[in-house]
Short mmCIF file of N, CA and C in Angstrom, two decimals:
data_model
loop_
_atom_site.label_atom_id
_atom_site.label_comp_id
_atom_site.label_asym_id
_atom_site.label_seq_id
_atom_site.Cartn_x
_atom_site.Cartn_y
_atom_site.Cartn_z
N UNK A 1038 -6.68 13.33 23.62
CA UNK A 1038 -7.97 12.65 24.16
C UNK A 1038 -7.69 11.25 24.05
N UNK A 1039 -7.96 10.47 24.97
CA UNK A 1039 -8.04 9.04 25.06
C UNK A 1039 -9.44 8.51 24.23
N UNK A 1040 -9.20 7.49 23.33
CA UNK A 1040 -10.35 6.81 22.62
C UNK A 1040 -10.47 7.51 21.39
N UNK A 1041 -9.75 8.58 21.05
CA UNK A 1041 -9.88 9.00 19.37
C UNK A 1041 -8.91 8.49 18.80
N UNK A 1042 -9.51 8.05 17.83
CA UNK A 1042 -8.77 7.30 16.77
C UNK A 1042 -7.81 8.22 16.28
N UNK A 1043 -6.37 7.34 15.80
CA UNK A 1043 -5.53 8.08 15.11
C UNK A 1043 -5.18 7.43 13.88
N UNK A 1044 -4.81 8.07 12.60
CA UNK A 1044 -4.58 7.36 11.25
C UNK A 1044 -3.18 7.77 11.25
N UNK A 1045 -2.47 6.36 10.76
CA UNK A 1045 -1.17 6.16 10.26
C UNK A 1045 -1.04 6.40 8.63
N UNK A 1046 -0.08 7.42 8.22
CA UNK A 1046 0.27 7.40 6.94
C UNK A 1046 1.62 6.83 6.63
N UNK A 1047 1.71 5.76 5.88
CA UNK A 1047 2.73 5.19 5.89
C UNK A 1047 3.46 4.65 4.24
N UNK A 1048 4.66 4.61 4.01
CA UNK A 1048 4.86 3.88 2.60
C UNK A 1048 5.12 2.67 2.57
N UNK A 1049 4.78 1.92 1.60
CA UNK A 1049 4.88 0.67 1.38
C UNK A 1049 5.30 0.49 -0.13
N UNK A 1050 6.30 -0.50 -0.13
CA UNK A 1050 6.94 -0.78 -1.46
C UNK A 1050 5.90 -2.02 -1.92
N UNK A 1051 5.43 -2.06 -3.13
CA UNK A 1051 4.17 -3.19 -3.41
C UNK A 1051 4.87 -4.04 -4.53
N UNK A 1052 4.01 -5.17 -4.44
CA UNK A 1052 4.38 -6.33 -5.24
C UNK A 1052 3.20 -7.02 -5.67
N UNK A 1053 3.17 -7.93 -6.34
CA UNK A 1053 2.20 -8.71 -6.27
C UNK A 1053 2.79 -10.22 -6.11
N UNK A 1054 1.73 -11.09 -5.94
CA UNK A 1054 2.00 -12.12 -5.37
C UNK A 1054 0.75 -13.43 -5.70
N UNK A 1055 1.33 -14.61 -6.05
CA UNK A 1055 0.40 -15.61 -6.73
C UNK A 1055 -0.67 -16.24 -5.57
N UNK A 1056 -1.99 -16.06 -6.27
CA UNK A 1056 -2.82 -16.28 -5.11
C UNK A 1056 -2.96 -17.81 -5.30
N UNK A 1057 -3.25 -18.27 -6.75
CA UNK A 1057 -3.68 -19.74 -6.74
C UNK A 1057 -3.95 -20.28 -8.02
N UNK A 1058 -3.84 -21.17 -8.69
CA UNK A 1058 -4.33 -21.60 -10.09
C UNK A 1058 -5.89 -21.78 -10.51
N UNK A 1059 -6.77 -21.09 -9.26
CA UNK A 1059 -8.11 -21.28 -9.79
C UNK A 1059 -8.37 -20.27 -11.07
N UNK A 1060 -9.28 -20.98 -11.60
CA UNK A 1060 -9.91 -20.05 -12.89
C UNK A 1060 -8.44 -19.28 -13.59
N UNK A 1061 -7.64 -20.22 -13.84
CA UNK A 1061 -6.55 -19.72 -14.73
C UNK A 1061 -5.24 -18.93 -14.12
N UNK A 1062 -5.25 -19.01 -12.76
CA UNK A 1062 -4.39 -18.27 -11.77
C UNK A 1062 -4.85 -16.90 -11.67
N UNK A 1063 -4.51 -16.58 -10.37
CA UNK A 1063 -4.84 -15.20 -9.78
C UNK A 1063 -3.79 -14.49 -8.90
N UNK A 1064 -3.62 -13.30 -8.79
CA UNK A 1064 -2.74 -12.69 -7.98
C UNK A 1064 -3.30 -11.85 -7.27
N UNK A 1065 -2.35 -11.28 -6.14
CA UNK A 1065 -3.19 -10.24 -5.11
C UNK A 1065 -1.90 -9.12 -4.73
N UNK A 1066 -2.09 -7.99 -4.50
CA UNK A 1066 -1.15 -6.84 -4.19
C UNK A 1066 -0.61 -7.18 -2.66
N UNK A 1067 0.55 -6.91 -2.94
CA UNK A 1067 1.19 -6.91 -1.54
C UNK A 1067 1.96 -5.93 -1.20
N UNK A 1068 2.40 -5.51 0.13
CA UNK A 1068 3.27 -4.35 0.77
C UNK A 1068 4.02 -4.70 1.72
N UNK A 1069 5.18 -4.01 1.47
CA UNK A 1069 6.45 -4.09 2.86
C UNK A 1069 6.32 -2.71 3.12
N UNK A 1070 6.20 -2.47 4.53
CA UNK A 1070 6.44 -1.22 5.22
C UNK A 1070 7.92 -0.58 4.73
N UNK A 1071 8.01 0.36 4.45
CA UNK A 1071 9.25 1.24 4.10
C UNK A 1071 9.61 2.35 5.10
N UNK A 1072 8.44 3.06 5.48
CA UNK A 1072 8.50 4.29 6.18
C UNK A 1072 7.21 4.52 6.66
N UNK A 1073 7.23 5.00 8.03
CA UNK A 1073 5.77 5.43 8.72
C UNK A 1073 6.10 6.98 8.78
N UNK A 1074 5.21 7.77 8.01
CA UNK A 1074 5.22 8.97 7.76
C UNK A 1074 4.84 10.10 8.53
N UNK A 1075 3.41 9.99 8.91
CA UNK A 1075 2.84 10.85 9.62
C UNK A 1075 1.62 10.14 10.38
N UNK A 1076 1.30 11.02 11.52
CA UNK A 1076 0.15 10.56 12.57
C UNK A 1076 -0.83 11.77 12.14
N UNK A 1077 -2.07 11.84 12.23
CA UNK A 1077 -2.97 12.56 12.17
C UNK A 1077 -4.11 12.05 12.80
N UNK A 1078 -5.10 12.92 13.43
CA UNK A 1078 -6.43 12.47 14.33
C UNK A 1078 -7.59 12.61 13.11
N UNK A 1079 -7.64 13.44 11.93
CA UNK A 1079 -8.82 13.22 11.28
C UNK A 1079 -8.79 12.45 9.91
N UNK A 1080 -9.96 11.48 9.93
CA UNK A 1080 -9.77 10.57 8.70
C UNK A 1080 -9.55 11.20 7.32
N UNK A 1081 -10.34 12.52 7.55
CA UNK A 1081 -10.31 13.13 6.16
C UNK A 1081 -8.89 13.91 5.69
N UNK A 1082 -8.44 14.11 6.68
CA UNK A 1082 -6.80 14.53 6.47
C UNK A 1082 -5.97 13.47 6.23
N UNK A 1083 -6.21 12.07 6.55
CA UNK A 1083 -5.36 11.23 6.44
C UNK A 1083 -5.53 10.95 4.90
N UNK A 1084 -7.11 10.63 4.46
CA UNK A 1084 -7.38 10.22 3.13
C UNK A 1084 -6.78 11.47 1.84
N UNK A 1085 -6.69 12.85 2.39
CA UNK A 1085 -6.22 13.88 1.59
C UNK A 1085 -4.86 13.83 1.32
N UNK A 1086 -4.07 13.52 2.48
CA UNK A 1086 -2.47 13.29 2.47
C UNK A 1086 -2.19 12.08 1.69
N UNK A 1087 -2.75 10.87 1.98
CA UNK A 1087 -2.75 9.77 1.14
C UNK A 1087 -2.88 9.79 -0.31
N UNK A 1088 -3.75 10.53 -0.69
CA UNK A 1088 -4.49 10.85 -2.03
C UNK A 1088 -3.28 11.72 -2.76
N UNK A 1089 -2.82 12.78 -2.33
CA UNK A 1089 -1.75 13.72 -2.72
C UNK A 1089 -0.34 13.24 -2.94
N UNK A 1090 -0.01 12.57 -2.17
CA UNK A 1090 1.21 11.36 -1.92
C UNK A 1090 1.27 10.53 -2.98
N UNK A 1091 0.02 9.68 -3.63
CA UNK A 1091 0.06 8.62 -4.47
C UNK A 1091 0.29 9.59 -5.93
N UNK A 1092 -0.83 10.59 -5.98
CA UNK A 1092 -0.54 11.38 -7.40
C UNK A 1092 0.70 11.72 -7.41
N UNK A 1093 1.45 12.32 -6.62
CA UNK A 1093 2.92 12.46 -6.55
C UNK A 1093 3.75 11.32 -7.08
N UNK A 1094 3.60 10.37 -6.24
CA UNK A 1094 4.36 9.15 -6.54
C UNK A 1094 4.24 8.85 -7.82
N UNK A 1095 2.92 8.73 -8.50
CA UNK A 1095 2.78 8.08 -9.71
C UNK A 1095 3.47 8.93 -10.97
N UNK A 1096 3.31 10.29 -10.67
CA UNK A 1096 4.04 10.91 -11.43
C UNK A 1096 5.68 10.66 -11.48
N UNK A 1097 6.14 10.87 -10.26
CA UNK A 1097 7.57 10.39 -9.96
C UNK A 1097 8.28 8.83 -10.42
N UNK A 1098 7.46 8.19 -10.56
CA UNK A 1098 7.42 6.64 -10.79
C UNK A 1098 7.01 6.14 -12.37
N UNK A 1099 6.64 7.09 -13.28
CA UNK A 1099 6.11 6.87 -14.33
C UNK A 1099 6.86 6.33 -15.32
N UNK A 1100 8.20 6.32 -15.15
CA UNK A 1100 9.38 5.72 -15.65
C UNK A 1100 9.61 4.17 -15.27
N UNK A 1101 8.93 3.75 -14.28
CA UNK A 1101 9.45 2.39 -13.96
C UNK A 1101 8.18 1.51 -14.44
N UNK A 1102 8.68 0.20 -14.45
CA UNK A 1102 8.00 -1.00 -15.02
C UNK A 1102 6.62 -1.10 -13.95
N UNK A 1103 5.28 -1.20 -14.50
CA UNK A 1103 4.20 -1.51 -13.51
C UNK A 1103 4.27 -2.91 -13.03
N UNK A 1104 3.72 -2.68 -11.73
CA UNK A 1104 3.76 -3.76 -10.85
C UNK A 1104 3.26 -5.05 -11.54
N UNK A 1105 2.19 -5.09 -12.25
CA UNK A 1105 1.74 -6.27 -13.26
C UNK A 1105 2.55 -6.78 -14.38
N UNK A 1106 3.72 -6.08 -14.75
CA UNK A 1106 4.60 -6.35 -15.60
C UNK A 1106 5.16 -7.71 -15.20
N UNK A 1107 5.61 -8.93 -15.96
CA UNK A 1107 6.38 -9.82 -15.79
C UNK A 1107 7.78 -9.47 -15.43
N UNK A 1108 8.10 -8.04 -15.91
CA UNK A 1108 9.62 -7.67 -15.82
C UNK A 1108 9.71 -6.84 -14.68
N UNK A 1109 8.75 -6.65 -13.61
CA UNK A 1109 8.89 -5.62 -12.74
C UNK A 1109 9.94 -5.98 -11.68
N UNK A 1110 10.73 -5.47 -11.60
CA UNK A 1110 11.72 -5.80 -10.32
C UNK A 1110 11.80 -4.97 -9.18
N UNK A 1111 10.67 -4.48 -8.49
CA UNK A 1111 10.35 -3.67 -7.29
C UNK A 1111 10.83 -2.05 -7.55
N UNK A 1112 10.57 -1.31 -6.66
CA UNK A 1112 10.93 -0.12 -6.85
C UNK A 1112 9.74 0.63 -6.73
N UNK A 1113 8.57 0.29 -7.04
CA UNK A 1113 7.26 1.11 -6.98
C UNK A 1113 6.66 1.44 -5.36
N UNK A 1114 6.28 2.54 -5.16
CA UNK A 1114 6.12 2.80 -3.64
C UNK A 1114 4.70 3.32 -3.76
N UNK A 1115 3.83 3.08 -2.54
CA UNK A 1115 2.26 3.75 -2.44
C UNK A 1115 2.35 4.27 -0.63
N UNK A 1116 1.23 5.11 -0.80
CA UNK A 1116 0.97 5.53 0.63
C UNK A 1116 -0.13 4.58 0.97
N UNK A 1117 -0.50 4.37 2.11
CA UNK A 1117 -1.59 3.87 2.74
C UNK A 1117 -2.08 4.37 4.12
N UNK A 1118 -3.27 4.17 4.59
CA UNK A 1118 -3.44 4.58 5.77
C UNK A 1118 -4.04 3.63 6.44
N UNK A 1119 -3.70 3.59 7.90
CA UNK A 1119 -4.24 2.73 8.73
C UNK A 1119 -4.74 3.30 9.89
N UNK A 1120 -5.66 2.79 10.66
CA UNK A 1120 -6.35 3.28 11.99
C UNK A 1120 -5.34 2.60 13.04
N UNK A 1121 -4.86 3.34 13.85
CA UNK A 1121 -3.80 3.08 15.02
C UNK A 1121 -2.42 2.56 15.05
N UNK A 1122 -2.21 1.72 13.91
CA UNK A 1122 -0.70 1.26 13.68
C UNK A 1122 -0.58 0.77 11.86
N UNK A 1123 0.68 0.58 11.54
CA UNK A 1123 0.59 0.53 10.10
C UNK A 1123 1.23 -0.76 10.28
N UNK A 1124 0.83 -2.25 9.62
CA UNK A 1124 1.40 -3.29 9.73
C UNK A 1124 2.78 -3.12 8.67
N UNK A 1125 3.77 -4.28 9.28
CA UNK A 1125 4.83 -4.44 8.51
C UNK A 1125 4.34 -4.53 7.09
N UNK A 1126 3.73 -5.53 6.79
CA UNK A 1126 3.06 -6.19 5.38
C UNK A 1126 1.51 -5.89 5.30
N UNK A 1127 1.17 -5.99 4.22
CA UNK A 1127 -0.25 -6.21 4.17
C UNK A 1127 -0.14 -7.09 2.71
N UNK A 1128 -1.34 -7.44 2.45
CA UNK A 1128 -2.38 -7.82 3.33
C UNK A 1128 -1.74 -8.56 4.62
N UNK A 1129 -2.40 -8.68 5.59
CA UNK A 1129 -1.98 -9.29 7.08
C UNK A 1129 -2.22 -10.79 7.03
N UNK A 1130 -3.41 -11.02 6.30
CA UNK A 1130 -3.76 -12.36 6.15
C UNK A 1130 -3.94 -12.70 4.67
N UNK A 1131 -3.39 -14.03 4.31
CA UNK A 1131 -3.41 -14.39 2.83
C UNK A 1131 -5.03 -14.45 2.27
N UNK A 1132 -5.47 -13.44 1.23
CA UNK A 1132 -6.75 -13.89 0.49
C UNK A 1132 -6.68 -15.50 0.14
N UNK A 1133 -8.05 -15.69 -0.05
CA UNK A 1133 -8.53 -17.26 -0.79
C UNK A 1133 -9.42 -16.77 -1.45
N UNK A 1134 -9.46 -17.72 -2.86
CA UNK A 1134 -10.25 -17.63 -3.83
C UNK A 1134 -11.70 -18.28 -3.39
N UNK A 1135 -12.94 -17.44 -3.72
CA UNK A 1135 -14.15 -17.67 -3.44
C UNK A 1135 -14.86 -18.35 -4.78
#
């Protein structure tokens, strides 16, 4: 049916980027698309799939360093859901300090 939203579930390699020196320095989460996984029509189904995938990946990646660690070298992945298309990177616009 045209006009119905579709939800893309995709896997991203996550990292952190330095946002700026304000208030002693701040960081924000980033992600780079690694694989588009599935397309579904229902938002509830997409939320369920992302939730299950992230619980499983948390167990599988528990031996890896946390993304907040200064010794983090990549290799942490998360599932995310987007409406209509998955961006190559997130966030699509750099956040700014308020």
